[in-house]
Amino acid sequence: MNAGSRSFGRFSVMGFLAVFVLSVLSTGVSATERLMVTGSSSVAPIALEIAKRFEATRPDVQIEIQTGGSARGIHDARKGLADIGMVSRRLEPSEGDLTGHTIALDAVTMITHAKNPILGLDRSQIIDIYTDKIDDWSQIEDFKGPIVVVNKADGRSTLEVFLKYTQLKSNGIKSDIIIGDNEQAIKTVSTNPLAIAYVSVGASTYHIENGLPLRMVAVDGVVPNAKSLAEGNLPMIRELNFVTAGMPEGLTAEFIAFATSPSVADILDAFYVLPPAE
Amino acid sequence: MYYPPRSKDWLAHKLLLFSSRSAAAVSASVLVLAIAVVTLESLPAIRDIGLWRMLSDESWHPSSDSFGLAPMLLGTVLVTVLAIVIAAPLAVVSAVFRQFYAPRALGGIYRRLIELLAGIPSVVFGLWGLTVLVPLISRIEPPGASLLAASLVLALMILPTIELISATALADVPHHHYLAARALGLSREQAVWKVVMPSAVSGICAGTILGVARAAGETMAVMMVAGNVVQFPDSVFAPVRTLSANIALEVAYAVDLHRASLFASGLIMIIMTLFAFCCAEAIAHSRKSYRVGRA
């Protein structure tokens, strides 16, 4: 290598360094206010839309949203790693150090493949299916084949809603497939006519409208749709919460007030979740 | 090479020495740190639950104080072994084809294809398995998500690893051995399988063990197609859960002892991988004449 090209290399490295240092400095001195929001992956997409709208009215604000489950939302809010934690269930008595702000109610429902002729199930049938007392579709309907029970991994909040509704214990369920999140449940059921799973109404409505062969089954005679959702008749309902350590102040309080105001009603509609009861 | 002190080249030499030393130190300390953190985090589980209970507890229900890892340990081993049984013979035969039978142009294209296969992200294999393979197996015997599905997806993923290392091992055998064998009147088959193969076998074994390590640790693709039910499988059509899938499924939601026991299963996996690499090293060095397939 000759001297000329070597010095060129050195200069370009210094140039990069200079640009890097300048850019770090410039982000440091700008007057943006930041808000950190972490937690439940069921709340995150809704929070993201609300944040976008909030940022449009307040250009000096930047809201960062990260997922990692309700447990992370609790953990981060408690440890001060996030200004707001997202939690897709009611706060427990042991979490009294946190303040919950319900932004919406989400319904959980049973789904099957569109080829499956089952239109409705009641609570006792669902319990029998999830405990293997009913293990073939022919025991309920004119449809042959073993039932493929799709269940969620321990700790998921839709599982908790399901357990509360059925009064089953996690170790009493006899599952054939265990998955992580709603999306995976939907992929599994949409490719298997024998499968049954419980997922959030929002997620399944979105995928049905996009043409996936799924059906939301009526539970205890209530068909999941916009009307039954609005009337609050669906049996499996969970809270979607923002949680803060103590009472929120400043920008955090402003954002939570915005997220619980009527100006986000159309966002909640778009996600098929209910505004919280007054 | 000698560089006179204080000359320009001397400075460059020192700088290079310093930067490469620190880069090596950083990479090594990251590994040590990672193992230390995993060990530290799993201490509560080892202390309060104990290794014996983790192996002997009947099932895995951390919320009901039951921490049996044995079904998942077996699941990991079975999925890995089945994947190797499917992939290794295919990979070795394909390497032999590429080295000794394929016309030069075809062999080149074939190598690019295998390299491409090695570069496909595992989640893509998982997606393919979930939407194509699982429904197919479900037609034979529901639920479809099973030990078999996981092994097939894994076999596809580790095939290129084994193939590429085996081909390198075959290429490392001096070509005049093959030529001499042919000159002595051996057929192509005899020359390949009786002369070249015995010299390359240690490299091929090393490649296979690297495949084992990759298969045992693979998470995303396996989680998508294995069904993840914690149980001792009674057939290849039964769903299983591997240790890595268990960590991925539950770690975001785990607290306290549950979290610590997940770290403990991580520690078990590190030890398994370490063991596999030691085997690979030992086999690769067992034949001093051809040192091939170094990890």
CSV table of C-alpha atoms in Angstrom, one decimal, chain B:
chain,number,residue,atom,x,y,z
B,1,MET,CA,9.3,-9.6,10.1
B,2,TYR,CA,11.4,-7.0,11.8
B,3,TYR,CA,10.1,-3.4,11.9
B,4,PRO,CA,12.6,-0.7,13.1
B,5,PRO,CA,11.3,1.0,16.2
B,6,ARG,CA,9.4,4.3,15.7
B,7,SER,CA,9.2,3.9,11.9
B,8,LYS,CA,5.8,4.3,10.2
B,9,ASP,CA,5.5,0.5,9.7
B,10,TRP,CA,6.5,-0.2,13.3
B,11,LEU,CA,3.6,2.0,14.4
B,12,ALA,CA,1.1,0.3,12.0
B,13,HIS,CA,2.4,-3.0,13.2
B,14,LYS,CA,1.9,-2.2,16.9
B,15,LEU,CA,-1.6,-0.7,16.1
B,16,LEU,CA,-2.6,-3.9,14.3
B,17,LEU,CA,-1.3,-6.0,17.1
B,18,PHE,CA,-3.1,-4.0,19.7
B,19,SER,CA,-6.4,-4.0,17.8
B,20,SER,CA,-6.4,-7.7,17.0
B,21,ARG,CA,-5.5,-8.6,20.6
B,22,SER,CA,-8.3,-6.4,22.0
B,23,ALA,CA,-10.8,-7.8,19.5
B,24,ALA,CA,-9.9,-11.3,20.5
B,25,ALA,CA,-10.1,-10.4,24.2
B,26,VAL,CA,-13.5,-8.8,23.8
B,27,SER,CA,-15.0,-11.8,21.9
B,28,ALA,CA,-13.6,-14.2,24.5
B,29,SER,CA,-14.8,-12.2,27.4
B,30,VAL,CA,-18.3,-11.9,25.9
B,31,LEU,CA,-18.5,-15.7,25.9
B,32,VAL,CA,-17.2,-16.0,29.4
B,33,LEU,CA,-19.6,-13.3,30.6
B,34,ALA,CA,-22.6,-15.0,28.9
B,35,ILE,CA,-21.8,-18.3,30.5
B,36,ALA,CA,-21.2,-16.6,33.9
B,37,VAL,CA,-24.6,-14.8,33.7
B,38,VAL,CA,-26.5,-18.0,32.7
B,39,THR,CA,-24.8,-19.9,35.6
B,40,LEU,CA,-25.5,-17.1,38.1
B,41,GLU,CA,-29.1,-16.8,37.0
B,42,SER,CA,-29.7,-20.5,37.3
B,43,LEU,CA,-28.2,-20.8,40.8
B,44,PRO,CA,-31.5,-20.3,42.6
B,45,ALA,CA,-33.0,-23.2,40.6
B,46,ILE,CA,-30.1,-25.5,41.2
B,47,ARG,CA,-30.1,-24.6,44.9
B,48,ASP,CA,-33.9,-24.6,45.6
B,49,ILE,CA,-35.1,-27.2,43.2
B,50,GLY,CA,-31.9,-29.2,42.7
B,51,LEU,CA,-30.7,-31.1,39.6
B,52,TRP,CA,-32.2,-34.3,40.7
B,53,ARG,CA,-35.8,-32.9,40.9
B,54,MET,CA,-35.3,-31.2,37.5
B,55,LEU,CA,-34.7,-34.7,36.1
B,56,SER,CA,-37.1,-36.7,38.1
B,57,ASP,CA,-40.2,-34.4,38.5
B,58,GLU,CA,-43.0,-35.9,36.5
B,59,SER,CA,-44.0,-32.9,34.5
B,60,TRP,CA,-43.3,-29.3,33.7
B,61,HIS,CA,-45.8,-27.0,35.4
B,62,PRO,CA,-43.7,-24.2,37.0
B,63,SER,CA,-46.8,-22.5,38.3
B,64,SER,CA,-47.7,-25.7,40.3
B,65,ASP,CA,-44.1,-26.2,41.6
B,66,SER,CA,-43.3,-29.0,39.2
B,67,PHE,CA,-40.0,-28.6,37.2
B,68,GLY,CA,-39.4,-31.8,35.3
B,69,LEU,CA,-37.0,-31.1,32.4
B,70,ALA,CA,-36.6,-34.8,31.4
B,71,PRO,CA,-39.3,-34.9,28.7
B,72,MET,CA,-37.8,-31.8,27.1
B,73,LEU,CA,-34.3,-33.2,27.4
B,74,LEU,CA,-35.4,-36.4,25.7
B,75,GLY,CA,-37.4,-34.3,23.1
B,76,THR,CA,-34.2,-32.4,22.3
B,77,VAL,CA,-32.2,-35.6,21.9
B,78,LEU,CA,-34.8,-37.4,19.8
B,79,VAL,CA,-35.4,-34.4,17.4
B,80,THR,CA,-31.6,-34.0,17.0
B,81,VAL,CA,-30.9,-37.7,16.5
B,82,LEU,CA,-33.7,-38.2,14.0
B,83,ALA,CA,-32.6,-35.1,12.1
B,84,ILE,CA,-29.0,-36.4,11.8
B,85,VAL,CA,-30.2,-39.8,10.7
B,86,ILE,CA,-32.1,-38.2,7.9
B,87,ALA,CA,-29.6,-35.5,6.9
B,88,ALA,CA,-26.2,-37.1,7.4
B,89,PRO,CA,-26.4,-39.9,4.7
B,90,LEU,CA,-28.0,-37.5,2.2
B,91,ALA,CA,-25.3,-34.9,2.9
B,92,VAL,CA,-22.4,-37.4,2.6
B,93,VAL,CA,-23.7,-38.9,-0.7
B,94,SER,CA,-24.3,-35.4,-2.0
B,95,ALA,CA,-20.7,-34.4,-1.2
B,96,VAL,CA,-19.3,-37.5,-2.9
B,97,PHE,CA,-21.5,-36.7,-5.9
B,98,ARG,CA,-20.2,-33.2,-6.1
B,99,GLN,CA,-16.5,-34.1,-5.7
B,100,PHE,CA,-16.3,-37.2,-7.9
B,101,TYR,CA,-19.3,-37.6,-10.2
B,102,ALA,CA,-20.8,-34.2,-11.1
B,103,PRO,CA,-19.5,-32.5,-14.3
B,104,ARG,CA,-17.6,-29.4,-13.3
B,105,ALA,CA,-20.3,-26.9,-14.3
B,106,LEU,CA,-23.1,-28.8,-12.6
B,107,GLY,CA,-21.0,-29.3,-9.5
B,108,GLY,CA,-20.4,-25.5,-9.3
B,109,ILE,CA,-24.1,-24.7,-9.6
B,110,TYR,CA,-24.9,-27.4,-7.1
B,111,ARG,CA,-22.4,-26.0,-4.5
B,112,ARG,CA,-24.0,-22.5,-4.9
B,113,LEU,CA,-27.4,-24.1,-4.2
B,114,ILE,CA,-26.2,-25.8,-1.1
B,115,GLU,CA,-24.6,-22.6,0.1
B,116,LEU,CA,-27.8,-20.8,-0.5
B,117,LEU,CA,-29.7,-23.4,1.5
B,118,ALA,CA,-27.2,-22.8,4.4
B,119,GLY,CA,-28.0,-19.1,4.3
B,120,ILE,CA,-31.8,-19.3,4.6
B,121,PRO,CA,-32.9,-17.9,7.9
B,122,SER,CA,-34.3,-20.6,10.2
B,123,VAL,CA,-37.7,-18.8,10.7
B,124,VAL,CA,-38.3,-19.2,6.9
B,125,PHE,CA,-37.8,-23.0,7.3
B,126,GLY,CA,-40.2,-22.8,10.2
B,127,LEU,CA,-42.9,-21.0,8.2
B,128,TRP,CA,-42.6,-23.5,5.4
B,129,GLY,CA,-42.9,-26.3,7.9
B,130,LEU,CA,-45.9,-24.8,9.6
B,131,THR,CA,-47.9,-24.1,6.4
B,132,VAL,CA,-46.8,-27.0,4.2
B,133,LEU,CA,-45.2,-29.9,6.1
B,134,VAL,CA,-47.5,-29.9,9.2
B,135,PRO,CA,-50.8,-30.0,7.2
B,136,LEU,CA,-49.3,-32.8,5.1
B,137,ILE,CA,-48.3,-34.9,8.2
B,138,SER,CA,-51.7,-34.0,9.8
B,139,ARG,CA,-53.4,-35.9,6.9
B,140,ILE,CA,-51.5,-39.0,7.8
B,141,GLU,CA,-51.9,-38.6,11.6
B,142,PRO,CA,-53.2,-35.5,13.4
B,143,PRO,CA,-52.1,-33.1,14.9
B,144,GLY,CA,-49.3,-32.8,12.4
B,145,ALA,CA,-47.1,-30.7,14.5
B,146,SER,CA,-44.8,-33.4,15.8
B,147,LEU,CA,-41.4,-35.0,16.4
B,148,LEU,CA,-41.3,-36.0,12.7
B,149,ALA,CA,-42.1,-32.4,11.5
B,150,ALA,CA,-39.4,-30.9,13.7
B,151,SER,CA,-36.8,-33.5,12.6
B,152,LEU,CA,-37.6,-33.0,8.9
B,153,VAL,CA,-37.3,-29.2,9.1
B,154,LEU,CA,-34.1,-29.6,11.1
B,155,ALA,CA,-32.7,-32.1,8.7
B,156,LEU,CA,-33.2,-29.6,5.9
B,157,MET,CA,-31.4,-27.0,7.9
B,158,ILE,CA,-28.3,-29.0,8.9
B,159,LEU,CA,-27.9,-30.8,5.6
B,160,PRO,CA,-25.9,-27.9,4.0
B,161,THR,CA,-23.6,-27.7,7.1
B,162,ILE,CA,-22.7,-31.3,6.9
B,163,GLU,CA,-22.5,-31.3,3.1
B,164,LEU,CA,-20.1,-28.4,2.9
B,165,ILE,CA,-17.8,-29.7,5.6
B,166,SER,CA,-17.9,-33.2,4.2
B,167,ALA,CA,-17.0,-31.9,0.7
B,168,THR,CA,-14.1,-30.0,2.2
B,169,ALA,CA,-12.9,-33.1,3.9
B,170,LEU,CA,-13.1,-35.1,0.7
B,171,ALA,CA,-11.3,-32.3,-1.2
B,172,ASP,CA,-8.5,-32.3,1.4
B,173,VAL,CA,-7.5,-35.8,0.7
B,174,PRO,CA,-4.6,-35.5,-1.7
B,175,HIS,CA,-5.9,-36.1,-5.2
B,176,HIS,CA,-2.9,-38.3,-6.1
B,177,HIS,CA,-4.3,-41.0,-3.8
B,178,TYR,CA,-7.4,-41.1,-6.0
B,179,LEU,CA,-5.3,-41.1,-9.1
B,180,ALA,CA,-3.0,-43.8,-7.9
B,181,ALA,CA,-6.0,-46.0,-6.9
B,182,ARG,CA,-7.5,-45.5,-10.4
B,183,ALA,CA,-4.1,-46.3,-12.0
B,184,LEU,CA,-3.9,-49.5,-10.0
B,185,GLY,CA,-7.1,-50.6,-11.8
B,186,LEU,CA,-9.7,-49.8,-9.1
B,187,SER,CA,-13.1,-48.6,-10.4
B,188,ARG,CA,-14.3,-45.1,-9.5
B,189,GLU,CA,-16.6,-46.5,-6.9
B,190,GLN,CA,-13.8,-48.5,-5.3
B,191,ALA,CA,-11.4,-45.6,-5.3
B,192,VAL,CA,-13.9,-43.3,-3.8
B,193,TRP,CA,-15.3,-45.5,-1.1
B,194,LYS,CA,-12.2,-47.6,-0.2
B,195,VAL,CA,-9.4,-45.1,-0.7
B,196,VAL,CA,-10.6,-41.6,-0.4
B,197,MET,CA,-13.5,-42.1,2.1
B,198,PRO,CA,-11.4,-43.7,4.9
B,199,SER,CA,-9.1,-40.6,4.9
B,200,ALA,CA,-12.0,-38.2,4.9
B,201,VAL,CA,-14.1,-39.9,7.5
B,202,SER,CA,-12.8,-37.9,10.5
B,203,GLY,CA,-13.7,-34.6,8.7
B,204,ILE,CA,-17.1,-35.9,7.9
B,205,CYS,CA,-17.7,-37.0,11.5
B,206,ALA,CA,-16.7,-33.5,12.6
B,207,GLY,CA,-19.1,-31.9,10.2
B,208,THR,CA,-21.9,-34.2,11.4
B,209,ILE,CA,-21.3,-33.3,15.0
B,210,LEU,CA,-21.4,-29.6,14.1
B,211,GLY,CA,-24.8,-30.4,12.6
B,212,VAL,CA,-25.8,-32.0,15.9
B,213,ALA,CA,-24.8,-28.9,17.8
B,214,ARG,CA,-26.8,-26.7,15.4
B,215,ALA,CA,-29.8,-29.0,15.5
B,216,ALA,CA,-29.9,-29.2,19.3
B,217,GLY,CA,-29.8,-25.4,19.7
B,218,GLU,CA,-32.2,-24.5,16.9
B,219,THR,CA,-35.2,-22.7,18.4
B,220,MET,CA,-37.5,-20.8,16.1
B,221,ALA,CA,-38.1,-23.3,13.4
B,222,VAL,CA,-38.6,-26.2,15.9
B,223,MET,CA,-40.9,-24.1,18.0
B,224,MET,CA,-43.1,-23.5,15.0
B,225,VAL,CA,-43.6,-27.1,14.0
B,226,ALA,CA,-42.9,-29.4,17.0
B,227,GLY,CA,-46.3,-28.9,18.8
B,228,ASN,CA,-44.5,-28.0,22.1
B,229,VAL,CA,-46.4,-30.3,24.3
B,230,VAL,CA,-44.3,-31.4,27.3
B,231,GLN,CA,-44.4,-35.2,27.2
B,232,PHE,CA,-42.5,-38.3,26.4
B,233,PRO,CA,-43.5,-38.9,22.8
B,234,ASP,CA,-44.9,-42.4,22.1
B,235,SER,CA,-44.5,-42.1,18.3
B,236,VAL,CA,-42.9,-39.9,15.7
B,237,PHE,CA,-46.3,-38.3,15.2
B,238,ALA,CA,-46.5,-37.1,18.8
B,239,PRO,CA,-45.8,-33.5,19.6
B,240,VAL,CA,-42.6,-32.8,21.7
B,241,ARG,CA,-41.1,-29.7,23.3
B,242,THR,CA,-37.3,-29.1,23.1
B,243,LEU,CA,-35.3,-27.2,25.8
B,244,SER,CA,-34.6,-24.3,23.5
B,245,ALA,CA,-38.3,-24.0,22.4
B,246,ASN,CA,-39.2,-24.1,26.1
B,247,ILE,CA,-37.0,-21.1,26.9
B,248,ALA,CA,-38.3,-19.1,23.9
B,249,LEU,CA,-41.9,-19.8,24.8
B,250,GLU,CA,-41.8,-19.0,28.4
B,251,VAL,CA,-38.9,-16.6,29.3
B,252,ALA,CA,-40.8,-13.4,28.5
B,253,TYR,CA,-43.4,-14.4,31.1
B,254,ALA,CA,-41.3,-16.2,33.7
B,255,VAL,CA,-40.4,-14.9,37.1
B,256,ASP,CA,-38.5,-16.2,40.2
B,257,LEU,CA,-37.9,-19.9,40.3
B,258,HIS,CA,-39.6,-20.4,36.9
B,259,ARG,CA,-37.1,-18.0,35.3
B,260,ALA,CA,-34.2,-19.5,37.1
B,261,SER,CA,-35.2,-23.0,35.9
B,262,LEU,CA,-35.3,-21.7,32.3
B,263,PHE,CA,-31.7,-20.4,32.8
B,264,ALA,CA,-30.8,-23.8,34.2
B,265,SER,CA,-32.1,-25.5,31.1
B,266,GLY,CA,-30.0,-23.0,29.1
B,267,LEU,CA,-27.0,-24.1,31.1
B,268,ILE,CA,-27.7,-27.7,30.3
B,269,MET,CA,-27.8,-26.8,26.6
B,270,ILE,CA,-24.5,-25.0,26.8
B,271,ILE,CA,-22.9,-28.1,28.3
B,272,MET,CA,-24.5,-30.3,25.6
B,273,THR,CA,-23.1,-28.1,22.9
B,274,LEU,CA,-19.7,-27.9,24.6
B,275,PHE,CA,-19.6,-31.7,24.7
B,276,ALA,CA,-20.5,-31.9,21.0
B,277,PHE,CA,-17.7,-29.5,20.1
B,278,CYS,CA,-15.2,-31.4,22.2
B,279,CYS,CA,-16.2,-34.6,20.4
B,280,ALA,CA,-15.8,-32.9,17.0
B,281,GLU,CA,-12.4,-31.6,18.0
B,282,ALA,CA,-11.3,-35.0,19.3
B,283,ILE,CA,-12.5,-36.8,16.1
B,284,ALA,CA,-10.9,-34.2,13.8
B,285,HIS,CA,-7.6,-34.6,15.5
B,286,SER,CA,-7.7,-38.4,15.9
B,287,ARG,CA,-6.1,-38.9,12.5
B,288,LYS,CA,-3.0,-36.8,12.5
B,289,SER,CA,-2.2,-37.3,8.8
B,290,TYR,CA,-5.1,-35.3,7.6
B,291,ARG,CA,-6.2,-32.5,9.8
B,292,VAL,CA,-9.5,-31.5,8.3
B,293,GLY,CA,-12.8,-30.0,9.4
B,294,ARG,CA,-11.4,-27.9,12.2
B,295,ALA,CA,-14.3,-26.1,13.9
